[in-house]
Structure formats: C-alpha cells, structure tokens
Tab-separated table of C-alpha atoms in Angstrom:
chain	number	residue	atom	x	y	z
A	1	MET	CA	-0.178	-0.251	0.093
A	2	SER	CA	1.734	3.448	-0.800
A	3	GLY	CA	0.401	6.641	0.469
A	4	THR	CA	-0.424	7.855	-3.146
A	5	ASP	CA	-2.720	4.938	-4.012
A	6	ASP	CA	-4.631	4.868	-0.823
A	7	ALA	CA	-5.528	7.167	1.858
A	8	ARG	CA	-6.600	5.156	4.446
A	9	GLU	CA	-2.763	3.582	5.759
A	10	ILE	CA	-2.769	1.208	7.925
A	11	PRO	CA	-0.366	2.098	11.008
A	12	PRO	CA	1.931	-0.565	12.000
A	13	VAL	CA	1.227	-3.172	14.209
A	14	VAL	CA	2.577	-3.514	17.710
A	15	VAL	CA	3.312	-6.755	19.498
A	16	GLU	CA	3.660	-6.952	23.122
A	17	VAL	CA	4.018	-10.771	24.151
A	18	VAL	CA	2.942	-10.759	27.791
A	19	ARG	CA	3.389	-14.464	28.133
A	20	GLY	CA	5.097	-17.600	26.356
A	21	ALA	CA	7.691	-17.366	23.990
A	22	PRO	CA	6.390	-17.665	20.636
A	23	THR	CA	8.578	-18.813	17.519
A	24	GLU	CA	8.927	-16.095	15.347
A	25	GLU	CA	6.879	-17.599	12.598
A	26	GLU	CA	3.823	-18.154	15.616
A	27	LEU	CA	4.433	-14.232	15.854
A	28	ALA	CA	4.250	-13.927	12.024
A	29	ALA	CA	0.858	-15.412	12.078
A	30	ALA	CA	-0.780	-13.583	14.527
A	31	ILE	CA	0.486	-10.225	13.372
A	32	VAL	CA	-0.878	-11.314	9.517
A	33	VAL	CA	-3.933	-12.727	10.962
A	34	VAL	CA	-4.924	-10.026	12.988
A	35	SER	CA	-3.088	-7.251	10.095
A	36	GLU	CA	-5.815	-8.969	7.944
A	37	GLU	CA	-8.903	-8.502	10.440
A	38	TYR	CA	-7.488	-5.114	11.296
A	39	ALA	CA	-7.786	-4.049	7.415
A	40	ARG	CA	-11.183	-5.738	7.065
A	41	GLU	CA	-12.870	-4.097	9.955
A	42	VAL	CA	-11.230	-0.402	8.445
A	43	ALA	CA	-12.453	-1.331	5.223
A	44	GLY	CA	-15.858	-2.137	6.564
A	45	ALA	CA	-16.321	1.162	8.350
A	46	THR	CA	-17.111	3.710	5.608
A	47	ALA	CA	-19.916	6.031	6.180
A	48	PRO	CA	-23.373	5.523	4.479
A	49	GLU	CA	-23.708	7.456	1.608
A	50	ASP	CA	-26.435	10.173	2.216
A	51	ALA	CA	-30.095	9.281	1.844
A	52	VAL	CA	-32.185	10.812	-0.648
A	53	ARG	CA	-34.627	13.212	0.788
A	54	SER	CA	-38.048	12.847	-0.071
A	55	ARG	CA	-40.173	15.721	-1.748
A	56	TRP	CA	-42.270	16.057	1.691
A	57	GLU	CA	-38.632	16.690	3.258
A	58	LEU	CA	-37.711	19.023	0.684
A	59	HIS	CA	-40.639	21.168	0.532
A	60	ALA	CA	-41.162	21.204	4.294
A	61	ARG	CA	-39.964	24.226	6.220
A	62	GLY	CA	-38.091	23.945	9.317
A	63	LEU	CA	-39.025	25.885	12.341
A	64	ARG	CA	-38.171	29.705	12.404
A	65	GLU	CA	-37.674	29.519	15.845
A	66	PRO	CA	-37.456	27.164	18.614
A	67	LEU	CA	-40.818	25.203	19.659
A	68	ASN	CA	-42.816	26.812	22.876
A	69	ARG	CA	-44.147	24.030	24.712
A	70	ALA	CA	-45.891	26.593	26.997
A	71	ALA	CA	-48.080	27.661	24.464
A	72	GLY	CA	-49.872	24.401	24.868
A	73	TRP	CA	-52.166	23.159	21.797
A	74	ASN	CA	-53.655	26.553	20.759
A	75	GLY	CA	-50.187	27.716	19.827
A	76	PHE	CA	-49.852	31.437	22.407
A	77	THR	CA	-48.802	31.695	25.809
A	78	GLY	CA	-51.404	35.451	26.249
C-alpha cells in the first residue's frame, strides 16, 4: 500500500508478548491474522451515503424559532 494509492494507510502493528515465548513463525502468523482482520474492519467502517430526501422533506420548512412547549395547543401564551 502506498500513500498515493490509498488515503487510509493502516498503521504498523505493535505486539507485546505478555506470557510465553512464541516462535518467529507463530508471531508472524498472529500479526498477519490480526492485520488482515483490522484491514477488513477498516474497509467496512465507511460512513453511509446520504439518503435520498423525499419530496416532503425537501418541501417542508424548518422551524423559524425554537418550539415553545409552554404555549399549549392554542399556539400562544397570551
């Protein structure tokens, strides 16, 4: 992966062996498995495309001022 081809470069893997003494092959296999799964997770973690807005949503105007909940059903506090 080069920086020009992929904007999301995967950071290098840091491994800390807490217990035992894995061989170089075992450590390499673990790094490959974890790296592949991380790359798969990063590839799947994309934001969804903006949903198409319905004609009602495009037509309806937003509130011009915050809703006054004290006004009740009549719409005024008078």
